[in-house]
Every structure is written in structure tokens, then in C-alpha cells.
Amino acid sequence: MKTKFIKAWIALLVIELGMAPCSAQQFLDTFKPGQAWLDDQDNAINAHGGGILYHQGVYYWYGEYKQGGTTLPSWATWECYRTDVVGISCYSSTDLLNWHYEGIVLAAEPTDSLHDLHPSQVVERPKVIYNESTGQFIMWMHIDSADYTKASCGVAVSVSPTGPFRYLGSFRPLGHMSRDQTLFVDDDGQAYQICSSDDNATLHIHPLSADYLTPTLTCIPIFERWYREAPAVFKYDGKYYLLTSGCSGWDPNKADMAVADSIQGPWTSLGNPCVGPNAEITFNAQSTFVLQVAGGPSKFVAMFDRWVKTDLPSSRYVWLPLTFSDGCPQIRWHDMWNLTDFR
Ligand code: DGJ
């Protein structure tokens, strides 16, 4: 009885004084690209090289969970800085600003040194799509060895967006290398994996099987010998758009936007879509995904990673509105913005 009274009294005090109970977190109403971004438990969001799935009114953000020291292997002949694989994280949100950590939905396999998900390997750029006919959530990711010679993709499945995902294995699609990669589902339900192949010289577009688990027998090479990475595909007003970075390891470079009337191509480069300070180096960041905001047919958010190559876990996120100017996608720098701010 006494405890009940004390609890009620504290609740009243909280309301009266406008005090937040100690578990309440700050409610975010503005994107601040490149600045620290905390989840609803005040922990730094840890979902790098990520992508978003919108499912039944909720956004799910999947990414690389980077933790621990960043090292450059002693045998390295290039800047292949790495952290040990921990797994793929998932966050949920209904407003894209305030995120709840759902946990590691695909965990590393520390006991099997030959496993693709062993901490000593490379697991990057996870993307998740939902297959309406099988009711499964399908994750594709870049699977590599620490020296990036494995150049494969891995697939995992789950019956829930928040996992756990079951790892099915890795392969080279149709025998071709696959590194930086993304997924795209067209309006007719046909899904595609788009990846950097042939030692990153050429992008490959792979139409997927109806269950989204395997590539079909078609491979569409585009931008041969252009050396593009970090692909992100979206569709607007019947046209397909492809945002990519150049190829300079963890260091930033100039972005490119391409357009096509069909995902099969031909694809035409529209040049660098970035506008503002450091636009020539993609605002010191690298693309990972372009999200179509639910309920806003012309609202897109371009998502980038601002890598800190010598301390990868402290890498940050740069999310910016993507708008159309004279029919061309444009990504303009904003110190801060919100979803009503598409200009
Ligand atoms: C650039 C890629 O986009 C990243 O995902 C990562 O693989 C780095 N290269 C490694 O250097």
C-alpha cells in the first residue's frame, strides 16, 4: 500500500515538474547528417553499410554492427582496415528518426573458423527484402575473406523482420565476383541483386528467382570498367535510378547518378547528384541506400556512411533528402532537416 502511494506520488511529481522519467530518451525531430545519432536507449546506432525495409507501417534498418578495434592486417598491401565480424544489427522506427535496437539478427559464428560469418571474415552491406509469396524476409550481403579475394554474396532468411535470420550460405552469382551489393524489388515483384563484379570494374544486375534466394541465368553487366561501388537503386515516375560511389577503399570520392527506362538498361550517367560543401567527395561519405519514404511518392532519403577507416565503429551516417530538379535527382547538403523539408 505504502509502495503504491510512493509510486503514485513520484508519477505526479514527474508530470508536475515536467521531468522525464529516467528511462525516457530524447525525442528526435531533426536529421543531423554526420553527427552522433543515438537510439531510444541512448546508445550510438550501429548499423553501417545498411539498408531499410518498410513493412506493415514500420521501418527496419539493417546494417553491419561494428565493434572493437580496427586493424590493418600485417600482410595488407592496401588499406583493408577491418573489425572482426559481430553480425548484422536491426533497428525499428515509425518516423525514421527515433530508432529502437532490435538486436543482432544474424550473428557471427565464432566457433567455426571456416564459416563465412566467423569473426575473421568480412560481412558487409546487408539488404533485406520481403517475399510476398513465401512470407519470408530475405537478406543478401557481401561475404568476403579478410583480403577480399572471396568476393561472394551470402543469403539468410527469417520469418520475422527482427530475426533471427538463418544463414543459407554464400556463392558467386553465376560464377562472377560479387562485392558491394544491394537489392531492389520492382513494382511487379521481380527482385534484383546489383553488385560490383570483375574486381569492381563492372556492375552486374542479377534478376532473382521468384523466392528471391538465388540468381537466375541472366547477368546484365553495366558501366564496364567504370569501377563503381556502393550501389543503391530506386524508381521514380517510371524511371530507374542508380546511385554509386567510385572505388577508393574507405576513402570518399565522387558519386554518380545514372538513369534508365528499364532496369536492363541502357543506363546513362547524369553525373554527380551532390550539391553543397564537399559535394566532390560525397560530403565525405559513401552511398549505401536510397529509401522511398512511405506515403510520399516523391520523397526519397539518400543514405550514406561517413567511414572512419582507422576506427570503423565510430563511422557515422549522412542521410539527406533526395529531390528532383528539372527531372534530375539532386542530393543537397543540409546541416539539419526533417521530412517536411523536401526542397
Ligand atoms: C569500399 C566498400 O564500399 C566498403 O563497403 C568496404 O568494402 C571498403 N571498400 C573496404 O575497403
JSON list of N, CA and C and ligand atoms in Angstrom, two decimals, residues 49 64 78-81 122 124-125 142 148 180 200 229-230 245-246 248-250 286-287 307, ligand 1:
[
{"chain": "A", "resi": 49, "resn": "GLY", "atom": "N", "xyz": [26.79, 0.50, -43.57]},
{"chain": "A", "resi": 49, "resn": "GLY", "atom": "CA", "xyz": [26.60, -0.11, -44.90]},
{"chain": "A", "resi": 49, "resn": "GLY", "atom": "C", "xyz": [25.20, -0.67, -45.05]},
{"chain": "A", "resi": 64, "resn": "GLU", "atom": "N", "xyz": [25.81, -3.34, -40.72]},
{"chain": "A", "resi": 64, "resn": "GLU", "atom": "CA", "xyz": [26.96, -4.03, -40.12]},
{"chain": "A", "resi": 64, "resn": "GLU", "atom": "C", "xyz": [27.14, -3.49, -38.70]},
{"chain": "A", "resi": 78, "resn": "TRP", "atom": "N", "xyz": [47.17, -3.02, -49.19]},
{"chain": "A", "resi": 78, "resn": "TRP", "atom": "CA", "xyz": [46.30, -1.86, -49.39]},
{"chain": "A", "resi": 78, "resn": "TRP", "atom": "C", "xyz": [45.53, -1.62, -48.09]},
{"chain": "A", "resi": 79, "resn": "GLU", "atom": "N", "xyz": [44.73, -0.57, -48.03]},
{"chain": "A", "resi": 79, "resn": "GLU", "atom": "CA", "xyz": [44.13, -0.16, -46.75]},
{"chain": "A", "resi": 79, "resn": "GLU", "atom": "C", "xyz": [42.86, -0.96, -46.43]},
{"chain": "A", "resi": 80, "resn": "CYS", "atom": "N", "xyz": [43.03, -2.27, -46.27]},
{"chain": "A", "resi": 80, "resn": "CYS", "atom": "CA", "xyz": [41.86, -3.11, -45.97]},
{"chain": "A", "resi": 80, "resn": "CYS", "atom": "C", "xyz": [41.64, -3.14, -44.45]},
{"chain": "A", "resi": 81, "resn": "TYR", "atom": "N", "xyz": [41.44, -1.96, -43.87]},
{"chain": "A", "resi": 81, "resn": "TYR", "atom": "CA", "xyz": [41.14, -1.86, -42.44]},
{"chain": "A", "resi": 81, "resn": "TYR", "atom": "C", "xyz": [39.91, -2.70, -42.12]},
{"chain": "A", "resi": 122, "resn": "VAL", "atom": "N", "xyz": [34.77, -11.12, -43.62]},
{"chain": "A", "resi": 122, "resn": "VAL", "atom": "CA", "xyz": [34.19, -9.81, -43.92]},
{"chain": "A", "resi": 122, "resn": "VAL", "atom": "C", "xyz": [32.71, -10.01, -44.26]},
{"chain": "A", "resi": 124, "resn": "GLU", "atom": "N", "xyz": [29.51, -7.50, -45.16]},
{"chain": "A", "resi": 124, "resn": "GLU", "atom": "CA", "xyz": [29.20, -6.08, -45.39]},
{"chain": "A", "resi": 124, "resn": "GLU", "atom": "C", "xyz": [27.91, -5.91, -46.15]},
{"chain": "A", "resi": 125, "resn": "ARG", "atom": "N", "xyz": [27.38, -4.69, -46.06]},
{"chain": "A", "resi": 125, "resn": "ARG", "atom": "CA", "xyz": [26.27, -4.19, -46.89]},
{"chain": "A", "resi": 125, "resn": "ARG", "atom": "C", "xyz": [25.06, -5.12, -46.96]},
{"chain": "A", "resi": 142, "resn": "HIS", "atom": "N", "xyz": [27.31, -8.95, -48.64]},
{"chain": "A", "resi": 142, "resn": "HIS", "atom": "CA", "xyz": [28.64, -9.18, -49.22]},
{"chain": "A", "resi": 142, "resn": "HIS", "atom": "C", "xyz": [29.43, -10.05, -48.23]},
{"chain": "A", "resi": 148, "resn": "TYR", "atom": "N", "xyz": [39.70, -9.85, -49.11]},
{"chain": "A", "resi": 148, "resn": "TYR", "atom": "CA", "xyz": [38.68, -9.53, -50.13]},
{"chain": "A", "resi": 148, "resn": "TYR", "atom": "C", "xyz": [38.87, -10.34, -51.43]},
{"chain": "A", "resi": 180, "resn": "ASP", "atom": "N", "xyz": [30.50, -5.11, -53.18]},
{"chain": "A", "resi": 180, "resn": "ASP", "atom": "CA", "xyz": [29.44, -4.19, -52.73]},
{"chain": "A", "resi": 180, "resn": "ASP", "atom": "C", "xyz": [28.14, -4.53, -53.45]},
{"chain": "A", "resi": 200, "resn": "ASN", "atom": "N", "xyz": [35.63, -5.29, -59.21]},
{"chain": "A", "resi": 200, "resn": "ASN", "atom": "CA", "xyz": [34.97, -4.00, -59.04]},
{"chain": "A", "resi": 200, "resn": "ASN", "atom": "C", "xyz": [34.91, -3.16, -60.33]},
{"chain": "A", "resi": 229, "resn": "GLU", "atom": "N", "xyz": [31.21, 1.37, -57.00]},
{"chain": "A", "resi": 229, "resn": "GLU", "atom": "CA", "xyz": [30.87, 0.59, -55.78]},
{"chain": "A", "resi": 229, "resn": "GLU", "atom": "C", "xyz": [29.62, 1.18, -55.15]},
{"chain": "A", "resi": 230, "resn": "ALA", "atom": "N", "xyz": [29.24, 0.60, -54.00]},
{"chain": "A", "resi": 230, "resn": "ALA", "atom": "CA", "xyz": [28.19, 1.15, -53.14]},
{"chain": "A", "resi": 230, "resn": "ALA", "atom": "C", "xyz": [26.89, 1.43, -53.88]},
{"chain": "A", "resi": 245, "resn": "SER", "atom": "N", "xyz": [29.20, 4.97, -55.82]},
{"chain": "A", "resi": 245, "resn": "SER", "atom": "CA", "xyz": [30.44, 5.70, -55.50]},
{"chain": "A", "resi": 245, "resn": "SER", "atom": "C", "xyz": [31.52, 5.23, -56.46]},
{"chain": "A", "resi": 246, "resn": "GLY", "atom": "N", "xyz": [32.65, 5.92, -56.44]},
{"chain": "A", "resi": 246, "resn": "GLY", "atom": "CA", "xyz": [33.83, 5.41, -57.13]},
{"chain": "A", "resi": 246, "resn": "GLY", "atom": "C", "xyz": [34.47, 4.35, -56.23]},
{"chain": "A", "resi": 248, "resn": "SER", "atom": "N", "xyz": [37.58, 3.70, -54.00]},
{"chain": "A", "resi": 248, "resn": "SER", "atom": "CA", "xyz": [38.81, 4.17, -53.34]},
{"chain": "A", "resi": 248, "resn": "SER", "atom": "C", "xyz": [38.84, 3.67, -51.88]},
{"chain": "A", "resi": 249, "resn": "GLY", "atom": "N", "xyz": [38.54, 2.39, -51.70]},
{"chain": "A", "resi": 249, "resn": "GLY", "atom": "CA", "xyz": [38.58, 1.81, -50.36]},
{"chain": "A", "resi": 249, "resn": "GLY", "atom": "C", "xyz": [37.60, 2.50, -49.43]},
{"chain": "A", "resi": 250, "resn": "TRP", "atom": "N", "xyz": [38.06, 2.83, -48.22]},
{"chain": "A", "resi": 250, "resn": "TRP", "atom": "CA", "xyz": [37.20, 3.51, -47.25]},
{"chain": "A", "resi": 250, "resn": "TRP", "atom": "C", "xyz": [37.17, 5.02, -47.47]},
{"chain": "A", "resi": 286, "resn": "GLN", "atom": "N", "xyz": [29.92, 7.80, -48.32]},
{"chain": "A", "resi": 286, "resn": "GLN", "atom": "CA", "xyz": [29.75, 6.84, -49.43]},
{"chain": "A", "resi": 286, "resn": "GLN", "atom": "C", "xyz": [28.33, 6.29, -49.40]},
{"chain": "A", "resi": 287, "resn": "SER", "atom": "N", "xyz": [27.70, 6.18, -50.54]},
{"chain": "A", "resi": 287, "resn": "SER", "atom": "CA", "xyz": [26.30, 5.74, -50.60]},
{"chain": "A", "resi": 287, "resn": "SER", "atom": "C", "xyz": [26.10, 4.33, -50.05]},
{"chain": "A", "resi": 307, "resn": "TRP", "atom": "N", "xyz": [32.72, 6.93, -43.34]},
{"chain": "A", "resi": 307, "resn": "TRP", "atom": "CA", "xyz": [33.64, 5.96, -42.73]},
{"chain": "A", "resi": 307, "resn": "TRP", "atom": "C", "xyz": [34.79, 6.64, -42.01]},
{"chain": "B", "resi": 1, "resn": "DGJ", "atom": "C1", "xyz": [34.54, 0.17, -50.11]},
{"chain": "B", "resi": 1, "resn": "DGJ", "atom": "C2", "xyz": [33.26, -0.55, -49.88]},
{"chain": "B", "resi": 1, "resn": "DGJ", "atom": "O1", "xyz": [32.22, 0.24, -50.36]},
{"chain": "B", "resi": 1, "resn": "DGJ", "atom": "C3", "xyz": [33.08, -0.84, -48.40]},
{"chain": "B", "resi": 1, "resn": "DGJ", "atom": "O2", "xyz": [31.87, -1.48, -48.20]},
{"chain": "B", "resi": 1, "resn": "DGJ", "atom": "C4", "xyz": [34.24, -1.67, -47.98]},
{"chain": "B", "resi": 1, "resn": "DGJ", "atom": "O3", "xyz": [34.22, -2.90, -48.66]},
{"chain": "B", "resi": 1, "resn": "DGJ", "atom": "C5", "xyz": [35.54, -0.95, -48.27]},
{"chain": "B", "resi": 1, "resn": "DGJ", "atom": "N1", "xyz": [35.63, -0.63, -49.69]},
{"chain": "B", "resi": 1, "resn": "DGJ", "atom": "C6", "xyz": [36.76, -1.76, -47.90]},
{"chain": "B", "resi": 1, "resn": "DGJ", "atom": "O4", "xyz": [37.91, -1.07, -48.23]}
]
